[in-house]
XYZ file of C-alpha atoms in Angstrom:
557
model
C 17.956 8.236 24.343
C 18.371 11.675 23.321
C 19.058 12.595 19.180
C 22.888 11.945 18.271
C 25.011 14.552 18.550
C 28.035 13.148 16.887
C 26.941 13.788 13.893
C 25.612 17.554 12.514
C 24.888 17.123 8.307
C 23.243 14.002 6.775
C 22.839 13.504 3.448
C 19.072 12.274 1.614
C 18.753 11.024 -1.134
C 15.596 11.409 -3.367
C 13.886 9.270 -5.591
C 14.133 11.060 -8.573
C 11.464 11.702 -11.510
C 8.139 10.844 -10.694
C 6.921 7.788 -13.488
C 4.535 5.242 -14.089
C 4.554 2.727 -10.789
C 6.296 5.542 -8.955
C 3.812 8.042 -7.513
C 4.744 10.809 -5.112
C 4.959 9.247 -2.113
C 8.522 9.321 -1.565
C 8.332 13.516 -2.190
C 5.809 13.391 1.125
C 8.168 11.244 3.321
C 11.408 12.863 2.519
C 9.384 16.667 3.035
C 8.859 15.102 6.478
C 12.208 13.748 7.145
C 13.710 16.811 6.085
C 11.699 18.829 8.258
C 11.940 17.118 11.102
C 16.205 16.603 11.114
C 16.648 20.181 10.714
C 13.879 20.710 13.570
C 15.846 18.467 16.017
C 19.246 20.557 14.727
C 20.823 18.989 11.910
C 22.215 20.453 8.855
C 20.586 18.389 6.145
C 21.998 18.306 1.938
C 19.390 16.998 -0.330
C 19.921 15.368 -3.733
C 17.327 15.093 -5.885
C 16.819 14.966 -9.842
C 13.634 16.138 -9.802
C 12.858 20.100 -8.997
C 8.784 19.275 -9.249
C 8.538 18.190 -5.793
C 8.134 19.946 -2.628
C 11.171 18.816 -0.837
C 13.310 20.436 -3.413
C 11.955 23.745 -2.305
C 15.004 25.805 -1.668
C 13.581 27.084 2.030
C 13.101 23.565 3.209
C 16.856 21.710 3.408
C 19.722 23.354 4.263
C 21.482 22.772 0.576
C 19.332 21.544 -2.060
C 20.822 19.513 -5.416
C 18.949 19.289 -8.501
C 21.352 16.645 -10.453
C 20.685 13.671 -11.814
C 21.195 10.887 -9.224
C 24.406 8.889 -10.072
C 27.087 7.729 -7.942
C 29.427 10.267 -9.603
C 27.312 13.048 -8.596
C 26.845 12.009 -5.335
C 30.628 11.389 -4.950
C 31.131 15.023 -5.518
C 28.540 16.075 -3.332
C 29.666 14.397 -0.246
C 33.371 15.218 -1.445
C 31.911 18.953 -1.026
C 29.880 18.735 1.689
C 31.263 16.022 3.857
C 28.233 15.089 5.622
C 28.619 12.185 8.594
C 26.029 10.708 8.077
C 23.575 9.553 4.963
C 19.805 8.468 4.839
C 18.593 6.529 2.030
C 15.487 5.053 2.998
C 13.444 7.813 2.355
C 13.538 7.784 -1.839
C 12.828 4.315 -2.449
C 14.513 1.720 -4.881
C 16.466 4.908 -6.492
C 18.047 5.653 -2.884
C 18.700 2.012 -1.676
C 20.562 1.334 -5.207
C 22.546 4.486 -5.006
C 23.430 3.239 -1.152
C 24.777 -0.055 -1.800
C 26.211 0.731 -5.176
C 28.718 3.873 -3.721
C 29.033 1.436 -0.475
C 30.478 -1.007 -3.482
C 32.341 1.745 -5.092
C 34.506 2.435 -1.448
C 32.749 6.160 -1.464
C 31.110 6.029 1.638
C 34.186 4.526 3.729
C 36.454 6.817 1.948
C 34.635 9.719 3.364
C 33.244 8.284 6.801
C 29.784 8.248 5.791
C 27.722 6.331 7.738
C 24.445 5.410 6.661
C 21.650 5.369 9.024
C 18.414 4.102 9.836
C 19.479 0.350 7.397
C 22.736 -0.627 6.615
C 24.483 -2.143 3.878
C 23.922 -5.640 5.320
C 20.527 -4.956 6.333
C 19.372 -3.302 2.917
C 21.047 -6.502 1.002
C 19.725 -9.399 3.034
C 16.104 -7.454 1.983
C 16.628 -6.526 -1.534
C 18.956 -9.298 -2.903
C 15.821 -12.088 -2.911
C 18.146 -15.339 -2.404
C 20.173 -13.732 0.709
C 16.100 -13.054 2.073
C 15.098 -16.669 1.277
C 18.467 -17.941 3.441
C 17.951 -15.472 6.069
C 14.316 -16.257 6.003
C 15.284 -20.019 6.347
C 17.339 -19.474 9.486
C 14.983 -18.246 11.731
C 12.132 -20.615 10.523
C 10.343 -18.329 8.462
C 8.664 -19.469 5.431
C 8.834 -18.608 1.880
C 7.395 -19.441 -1.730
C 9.018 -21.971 -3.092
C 11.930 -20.155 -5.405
C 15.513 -20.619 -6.819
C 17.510 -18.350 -8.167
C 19.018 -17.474 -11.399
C 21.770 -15.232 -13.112
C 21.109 -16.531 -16.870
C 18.896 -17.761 -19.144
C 19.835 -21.114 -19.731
C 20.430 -21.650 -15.489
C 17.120 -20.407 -15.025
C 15.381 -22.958 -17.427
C 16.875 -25.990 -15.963
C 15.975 -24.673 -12.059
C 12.520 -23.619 -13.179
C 12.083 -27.407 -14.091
C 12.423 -27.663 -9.623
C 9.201 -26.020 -9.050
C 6.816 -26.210 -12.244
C 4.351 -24.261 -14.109
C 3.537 -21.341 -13.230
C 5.917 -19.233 -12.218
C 6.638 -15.322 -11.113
C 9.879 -13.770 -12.167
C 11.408 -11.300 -9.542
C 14.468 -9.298 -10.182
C 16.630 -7.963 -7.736
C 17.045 -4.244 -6.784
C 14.021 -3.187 -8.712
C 11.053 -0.816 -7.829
C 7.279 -1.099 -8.419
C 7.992 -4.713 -9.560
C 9.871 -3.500 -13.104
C 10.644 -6.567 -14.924
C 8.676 -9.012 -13.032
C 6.424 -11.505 -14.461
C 3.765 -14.272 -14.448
C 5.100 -16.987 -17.098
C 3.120 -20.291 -17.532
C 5.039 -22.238 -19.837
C 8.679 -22.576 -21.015
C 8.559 -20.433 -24.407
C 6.542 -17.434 -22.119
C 9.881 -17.865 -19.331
C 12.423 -17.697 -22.615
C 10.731 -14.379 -23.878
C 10.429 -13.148 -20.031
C 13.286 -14.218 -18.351
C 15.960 -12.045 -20.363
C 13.653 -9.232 -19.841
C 13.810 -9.561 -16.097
C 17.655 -9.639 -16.517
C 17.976 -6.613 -17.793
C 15.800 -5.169 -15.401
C 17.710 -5.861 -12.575
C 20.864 -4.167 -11.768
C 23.224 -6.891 -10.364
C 21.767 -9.048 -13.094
C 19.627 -11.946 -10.979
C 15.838 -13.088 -10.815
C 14.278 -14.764 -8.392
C 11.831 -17.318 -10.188
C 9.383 -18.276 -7.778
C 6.371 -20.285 -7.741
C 3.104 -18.262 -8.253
C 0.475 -18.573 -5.514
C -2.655 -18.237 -7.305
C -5.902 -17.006 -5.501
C -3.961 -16.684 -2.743
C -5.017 -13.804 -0.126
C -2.286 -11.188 0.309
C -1.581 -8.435 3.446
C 1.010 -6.171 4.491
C 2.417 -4.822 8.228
C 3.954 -1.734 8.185
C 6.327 -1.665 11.242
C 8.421 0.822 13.227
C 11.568 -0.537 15.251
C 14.160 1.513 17.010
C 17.845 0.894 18.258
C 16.909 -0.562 21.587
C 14.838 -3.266 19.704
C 11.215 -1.687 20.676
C 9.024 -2.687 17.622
C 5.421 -2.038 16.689
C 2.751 -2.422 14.400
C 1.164 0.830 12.931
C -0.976 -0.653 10.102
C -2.208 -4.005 8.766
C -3.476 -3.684 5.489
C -4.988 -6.099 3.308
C -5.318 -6.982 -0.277
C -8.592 -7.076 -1.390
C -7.350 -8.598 -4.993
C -5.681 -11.922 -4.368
C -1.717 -12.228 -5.325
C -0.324 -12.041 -8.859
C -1.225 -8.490 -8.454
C 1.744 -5.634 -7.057
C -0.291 -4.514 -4.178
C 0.249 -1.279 -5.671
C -1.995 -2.114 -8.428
C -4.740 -3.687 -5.970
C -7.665 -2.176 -3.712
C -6.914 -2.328 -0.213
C -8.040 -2.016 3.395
C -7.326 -0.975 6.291
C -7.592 -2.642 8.951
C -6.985 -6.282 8.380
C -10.885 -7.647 7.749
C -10.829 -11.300 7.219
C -8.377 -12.479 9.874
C -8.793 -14.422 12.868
C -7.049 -12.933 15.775
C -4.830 -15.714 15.988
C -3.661 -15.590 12.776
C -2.959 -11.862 12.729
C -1.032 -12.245 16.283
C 0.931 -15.194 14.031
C 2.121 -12.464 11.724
C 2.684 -9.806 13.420
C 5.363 -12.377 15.343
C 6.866 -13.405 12.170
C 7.199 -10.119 11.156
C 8.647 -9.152 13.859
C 11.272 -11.887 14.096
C 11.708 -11.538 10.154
C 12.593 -7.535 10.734
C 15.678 -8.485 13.290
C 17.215 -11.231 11.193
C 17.574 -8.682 8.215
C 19.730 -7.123 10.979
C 17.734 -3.787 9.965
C 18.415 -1.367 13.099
C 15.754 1.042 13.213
C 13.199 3.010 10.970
C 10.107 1.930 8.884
C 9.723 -0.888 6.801
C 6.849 -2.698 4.900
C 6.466 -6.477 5.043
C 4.266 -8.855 3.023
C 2.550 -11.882 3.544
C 0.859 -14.352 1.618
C -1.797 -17.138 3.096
C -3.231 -19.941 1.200
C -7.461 -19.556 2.323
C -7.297 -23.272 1.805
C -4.539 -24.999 4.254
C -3.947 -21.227 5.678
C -0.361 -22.043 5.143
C 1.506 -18.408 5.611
C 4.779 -17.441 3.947
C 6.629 -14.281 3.879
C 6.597 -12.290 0.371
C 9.249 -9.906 1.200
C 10.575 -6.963 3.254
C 11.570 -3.129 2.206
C 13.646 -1.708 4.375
C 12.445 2.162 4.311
C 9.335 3.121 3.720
C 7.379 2.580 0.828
C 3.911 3.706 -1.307
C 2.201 1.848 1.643
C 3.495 3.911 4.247
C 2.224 6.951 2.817
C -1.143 5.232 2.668
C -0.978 3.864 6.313
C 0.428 7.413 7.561
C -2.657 8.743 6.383
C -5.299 6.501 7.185
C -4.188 6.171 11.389
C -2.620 9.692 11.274
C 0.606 8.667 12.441
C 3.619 10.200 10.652
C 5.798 6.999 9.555
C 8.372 9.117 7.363
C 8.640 11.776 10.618
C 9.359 8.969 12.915
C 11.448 6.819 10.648
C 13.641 9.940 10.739
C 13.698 10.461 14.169
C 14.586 7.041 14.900
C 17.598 7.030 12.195
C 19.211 9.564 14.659
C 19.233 7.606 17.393
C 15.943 8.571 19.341
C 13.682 5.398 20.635
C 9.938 5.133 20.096
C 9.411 5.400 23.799
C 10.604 9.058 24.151
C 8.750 10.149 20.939
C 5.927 11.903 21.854
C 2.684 10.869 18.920
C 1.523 14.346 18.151
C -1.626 13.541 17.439
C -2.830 12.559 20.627
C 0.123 14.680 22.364
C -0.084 11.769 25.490
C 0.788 8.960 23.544
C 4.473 7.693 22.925
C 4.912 6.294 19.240
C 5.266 2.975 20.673
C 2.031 3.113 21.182
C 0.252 0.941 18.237
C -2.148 2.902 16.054
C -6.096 1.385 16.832
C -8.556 2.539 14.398
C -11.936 2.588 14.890
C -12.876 3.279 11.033
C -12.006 1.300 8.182
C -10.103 3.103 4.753
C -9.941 1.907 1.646
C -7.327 2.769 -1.236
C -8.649 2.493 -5.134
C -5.567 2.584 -7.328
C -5.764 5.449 -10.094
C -5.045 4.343 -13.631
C -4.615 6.568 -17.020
C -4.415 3.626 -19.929
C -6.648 5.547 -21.833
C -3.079 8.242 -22.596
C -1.448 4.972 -23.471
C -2.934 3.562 -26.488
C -1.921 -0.374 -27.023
C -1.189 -0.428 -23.799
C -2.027 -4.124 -21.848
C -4.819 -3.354 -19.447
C -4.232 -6.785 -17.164
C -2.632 -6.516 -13.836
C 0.525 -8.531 -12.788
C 3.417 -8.019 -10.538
C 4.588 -4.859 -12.420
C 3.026 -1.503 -10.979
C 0.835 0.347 -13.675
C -1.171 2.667 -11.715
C -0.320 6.326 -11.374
C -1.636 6.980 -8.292
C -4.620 5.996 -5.592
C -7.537 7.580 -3.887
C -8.756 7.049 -0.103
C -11.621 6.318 1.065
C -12.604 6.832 5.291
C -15.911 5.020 6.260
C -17.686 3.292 9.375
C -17.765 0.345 7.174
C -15.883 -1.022 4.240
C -18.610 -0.695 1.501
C -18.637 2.946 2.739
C -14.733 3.487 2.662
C -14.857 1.475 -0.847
C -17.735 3.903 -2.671
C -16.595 7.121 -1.069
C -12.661 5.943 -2.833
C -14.267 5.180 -6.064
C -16.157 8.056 -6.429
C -13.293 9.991 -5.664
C -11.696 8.251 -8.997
C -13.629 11.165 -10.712
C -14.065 8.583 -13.678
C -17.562 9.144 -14.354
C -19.031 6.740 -12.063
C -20.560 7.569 -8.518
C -19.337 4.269 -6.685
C -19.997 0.948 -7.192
C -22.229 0.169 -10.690
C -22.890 -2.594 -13.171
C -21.001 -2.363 -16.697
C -22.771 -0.788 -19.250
C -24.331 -3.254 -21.782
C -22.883 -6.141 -19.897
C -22.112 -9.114 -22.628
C -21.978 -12.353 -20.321
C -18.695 -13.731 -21.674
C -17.337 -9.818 -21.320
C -17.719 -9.486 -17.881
C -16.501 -13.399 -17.377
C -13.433 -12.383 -18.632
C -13.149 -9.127 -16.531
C -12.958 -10.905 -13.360
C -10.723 -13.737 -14.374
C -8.537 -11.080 -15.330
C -7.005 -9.198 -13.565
C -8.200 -5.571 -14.630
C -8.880 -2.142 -13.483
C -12.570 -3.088 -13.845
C -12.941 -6.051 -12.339
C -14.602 -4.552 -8.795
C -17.629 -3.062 -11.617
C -17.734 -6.659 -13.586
C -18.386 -8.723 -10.075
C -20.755 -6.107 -8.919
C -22.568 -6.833 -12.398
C -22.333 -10.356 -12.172
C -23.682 -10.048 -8.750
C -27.288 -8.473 -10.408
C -27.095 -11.173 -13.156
C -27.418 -13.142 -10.457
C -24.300 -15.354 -10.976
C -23.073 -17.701 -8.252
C -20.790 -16.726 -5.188
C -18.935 -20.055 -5.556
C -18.074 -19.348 -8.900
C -17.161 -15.459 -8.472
C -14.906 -17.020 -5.791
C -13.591 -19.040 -8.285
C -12.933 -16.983 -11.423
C -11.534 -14.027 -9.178
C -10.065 -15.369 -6.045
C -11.126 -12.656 -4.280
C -12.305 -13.680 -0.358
C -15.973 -14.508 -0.325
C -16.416 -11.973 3.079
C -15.444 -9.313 0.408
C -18.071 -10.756 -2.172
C -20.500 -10.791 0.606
C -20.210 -7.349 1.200
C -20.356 -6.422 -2.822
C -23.399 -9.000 -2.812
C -25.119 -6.714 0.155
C -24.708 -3.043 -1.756
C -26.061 -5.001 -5.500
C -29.067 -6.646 -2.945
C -29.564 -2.899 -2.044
C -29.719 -1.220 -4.997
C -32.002 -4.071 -6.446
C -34.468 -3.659 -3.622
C -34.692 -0.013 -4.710
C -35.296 -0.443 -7.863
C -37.552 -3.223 -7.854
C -40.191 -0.832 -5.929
C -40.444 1.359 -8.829
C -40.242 4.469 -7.039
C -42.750 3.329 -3.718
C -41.432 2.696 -0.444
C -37.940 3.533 -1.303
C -37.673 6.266 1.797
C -37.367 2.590 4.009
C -34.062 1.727 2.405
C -32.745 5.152 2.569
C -30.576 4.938 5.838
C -29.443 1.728 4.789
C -28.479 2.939 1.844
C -26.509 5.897 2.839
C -24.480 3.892 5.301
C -23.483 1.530 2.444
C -22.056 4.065 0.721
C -24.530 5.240 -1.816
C -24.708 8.399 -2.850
C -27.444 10.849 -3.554
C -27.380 10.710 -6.722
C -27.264 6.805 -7.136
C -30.178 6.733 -4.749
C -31.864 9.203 -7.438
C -31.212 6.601 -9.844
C -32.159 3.491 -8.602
C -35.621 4.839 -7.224
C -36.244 7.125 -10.150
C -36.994 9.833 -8.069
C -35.422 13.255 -8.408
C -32.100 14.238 -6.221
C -33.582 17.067 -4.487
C -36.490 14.798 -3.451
C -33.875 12.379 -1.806
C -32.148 15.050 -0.517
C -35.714 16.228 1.816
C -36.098 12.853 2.468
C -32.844 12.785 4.186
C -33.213 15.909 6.183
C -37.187 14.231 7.197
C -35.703 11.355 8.756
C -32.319 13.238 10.565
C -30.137 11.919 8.166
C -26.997 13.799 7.701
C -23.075 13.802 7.581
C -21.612 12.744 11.093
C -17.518 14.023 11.559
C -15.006 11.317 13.112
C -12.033 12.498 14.079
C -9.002 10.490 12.730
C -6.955 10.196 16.198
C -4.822 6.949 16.269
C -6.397 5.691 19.145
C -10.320 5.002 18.347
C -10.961 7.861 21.160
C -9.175 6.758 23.861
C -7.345 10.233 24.091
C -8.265 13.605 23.347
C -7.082 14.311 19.966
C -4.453 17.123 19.737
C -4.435 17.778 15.857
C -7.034 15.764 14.126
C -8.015 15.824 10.489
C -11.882 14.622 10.013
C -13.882 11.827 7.691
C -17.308 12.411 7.064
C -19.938 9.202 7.751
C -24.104 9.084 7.073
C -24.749 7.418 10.468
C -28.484 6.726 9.603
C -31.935 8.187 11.158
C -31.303 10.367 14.686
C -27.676 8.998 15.410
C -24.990 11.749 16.081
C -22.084 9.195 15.774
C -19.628 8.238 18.702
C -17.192 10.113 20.805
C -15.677 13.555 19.403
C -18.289 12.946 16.523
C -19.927 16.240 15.401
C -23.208 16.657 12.728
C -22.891 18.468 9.537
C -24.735 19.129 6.768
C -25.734 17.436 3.584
């Protein structure tokens, strides 16, 4: 069906200042959204607090508002420009809040605003955790164990239900503020008043804490007629207890049967229309237990999220564009993927390259600050990584930290009990503390075991340290063998230089004597199976004489 016509201005909210666990993504989706409405003819009024972003730019909306982002504000700017229609699922928790609390306030009905794209209902049954577990319930979903509390003294007598430890989830919050791992009663006194506070209508969900268990996220697109589809599964290299903000990912899925990923993508799908939510983009999360592979459903957020920026860049398809699109009525069907320029959007993204985000920390500019990783976001932002293979995608990301280090490398001066205590705990180093443990020659059963990570994902860690060993232990002879497996592992030039002790410039010749040399993919949204339209390129080292696949072209270097 054709765009709506029965309504001309709609109102965005933004998400305001740009802090600690809230990076810019939300700037990049509602640049798209806005540029897209007006595109398909609509008079769009932004509000935003924040004039450091681009979609405050006075040429992009029609009517631009830097205020601070209160319901009184926003009262006055509908009261001004009487729009028909508002989006708020393009500025994250700071939209949805503003939403349902001048929904509460009678604003919206007194001025015939609808919203669009997730209604009141919809965004409530999401955010408000024990109307999710209910709804959840009734269509014979799982979920963690949980009850829910409104005070302190409640919430100690209903944590006795579920036992030691626990995870503290407040309602209406963003980047997990105010959550918390607690594993005894005096650590849920000191924690639990805190999450209060945090949450705006005053309620935490305390919820039992799967530990080591393996976490992954679906971002989904769904329009009016009820067409829904999967463009990205993502998965959580760190196990839970971590905000998946805070953790490496990938992309796609990598330790998944094909069973169990067509099991979640169903739940997901029937979890998305009992929320009621009509049409847009949404993120969903899912924990499994790599034990009894028991699945339950961590939650839903209805608009789209720090994970749909990342999955909009790694398969090229424009989530926040769409999402926009669809909140005005068109269906996924009739949207043409412009990427591919064939393709409707209801055609799922297939990827035929794997990506890998690195989250971005700064604790050095916070002195005192706690360096272990829980619910709460900490990062500031995230690199990307675009390889044939995962140890590829991973190196290429942590080198583009710009931290010092050139991908993945042992601790310096590693002290046994240090780098025990690194991978027990959660920590921005933990990836460089298994790789070291991995050339102490430490156990796989026990890595497993201290960090819960998968052991497929140790594996792979295990190959790259087997690598770099092999290189070194030849002392500078017979290293040109391992070259081409080096390179498509991820290594750089420079690390090669270092392991076999011979100059750069001499690895460099070596590469160029044995036709080794960057290979450009195209990143097209269908692993080749149309012409790309407008494709953006990753770089790969393909090994000795092999051009790469399909559109791929050879560079240099």
């Amino acid at each position: 069906m054709p765009a709506r016509r029965d309504i001309q201005k709609i109102l965005i909210i933004g998400s305001g200042p740009i802090v600690v666990g809230q990076a810019c993504e939300f700037d990049y989706s509602g640049t798209q959204a806005v540029k897209v409405l007006r595109k398909l003819g609509y008079t769009v009024v932004l509000v935003n607090s924040n004039p450091a972003t681009i979609m405050t730019d006075p040429e992009l909306a029609d009517r631009t508002y830097i205020e601070p982002l209160t319901p009184e504000v926003l009262e006055c700017v509908i009261e001004r420009e009487r729009p028909q229609a508002m989006l708020a699922t393009l500025g994250g928790q700071t939209a949805l809040n503003l939403a349902c609390e001048l929904d509460r306030l009678g604003v919206l009905a007194k001025y015939s605003v609808e919203l669009i794209g997730a209604d009141i209902k919809a965004i409530k049954k999401a955010e408000d955790r024990e109307l999710f577990r209910q709804t959840m319930a009734q269509v014979g979903i799982e979920t963690p164990k949980s009850v829910y509390a409104d005070d302190v003294a409640k919430g100690l007598e209903m944590a006795k239900e579920i036992g030691f430890p626990l995870v503290l989830r407040p309602s209406f919050t963003l980047g997990g503020l105010g959550s918390s791992i607690v594993f005894s009663k005096d650590e849920l006194l000191g924690e639990l008043g805190r999450a209060l506070e945090f949450s705006p209508v005053r309620r935490v969900l305390i919820e039992e804490y799967l530990n080591h268990w393996k976490e992954y996220e679906l971002e989904l697109m769904r329009d009016h007629r009820g067409n829904q589809s999967v463009v990205a599964a993502i998965e959580n290299v760190d196990p839970m207890g971590i905000h998946t903000g805070d953790s490496i990912t990938v992309c796609p899925i990598q330790t998944l049967t094909e069973f169990e990923y067509q099991r979640m993508r169903e739940m997901a799908f029937r979890a998305y229309e009992a929320l009621g939510i009509s049409c847009g983009g949404s993120n969903v999360q899912f924990a499994v237990d790599p034990k009894s592979g028991r699945t339950v459903i961590i939650e839903i957020n209805p608009r789209v999220s720090r994970s749909s920026a990342l999955a909009s860049k790694a398969t090229g398809f424009p989530i926040a564009k769409i999402a926009a699109m669809l909140a005005v009525g068109m269906t996924l069907d009739e949207i043409t993927n412009e990427i591919t320029g064939k393709t409707p959007a209801s055609f799922e993204p297939s990827i035929d390259y794997v990506v890998v985000k690195v989250p971005r920390f700064h604790f050095e500019k916070f002195p005192g600050a706690d360096t272990t990783l829980t619910t709460q976001m900490k990062s500031i932002g995230e690199t990307m990584g675009i390889g044939r293979n995962f140890l590829e995608a991973l190196q290429k990301a942590l080198r583009a930290l710009e931290d010092g280090r050139l991908g993945l490398e042992t601790l310096e001066r590693p002290d046994r009990q240090e780098f025990l205590s690194l991978i027990a705990r959660p920590n921005p180093k933990r990836i460089f503390a298994l790789y070291t443990a991995i050339m102490e020659g430490l156990p796989m059963d026990e890595l497993r075991r201290l960090s819960g990570v998968d052991p497929w994902f140790l594996a792979q860690i295990h190959s790259a340290a087997s690598l770099e060993q092999k290189i070194r232990d030849h002392n500078g002879k017979n290293w040109p063998e391992f070259l081409g497996r080096a390179k498509r592992a991820g290594f750089s030039d420079q690390q090669i230089s270092r392991f076999s002790g011979q100059p750069c410039d001499r690895v460099v010749k070596e590469k160029n004597r044995q036709g080794i040399g960057s290979v450009f993919h195209e990143v097209d949204t269908c692993a080749a199976e149309f012409e790309a339209q407008t494709p953006y390129y990753y770089s790969t080292n393909q090994g000795s004489g092999v051009r790469g696949q399909g559109s791929g072209v050879r560079g240099q270097g």
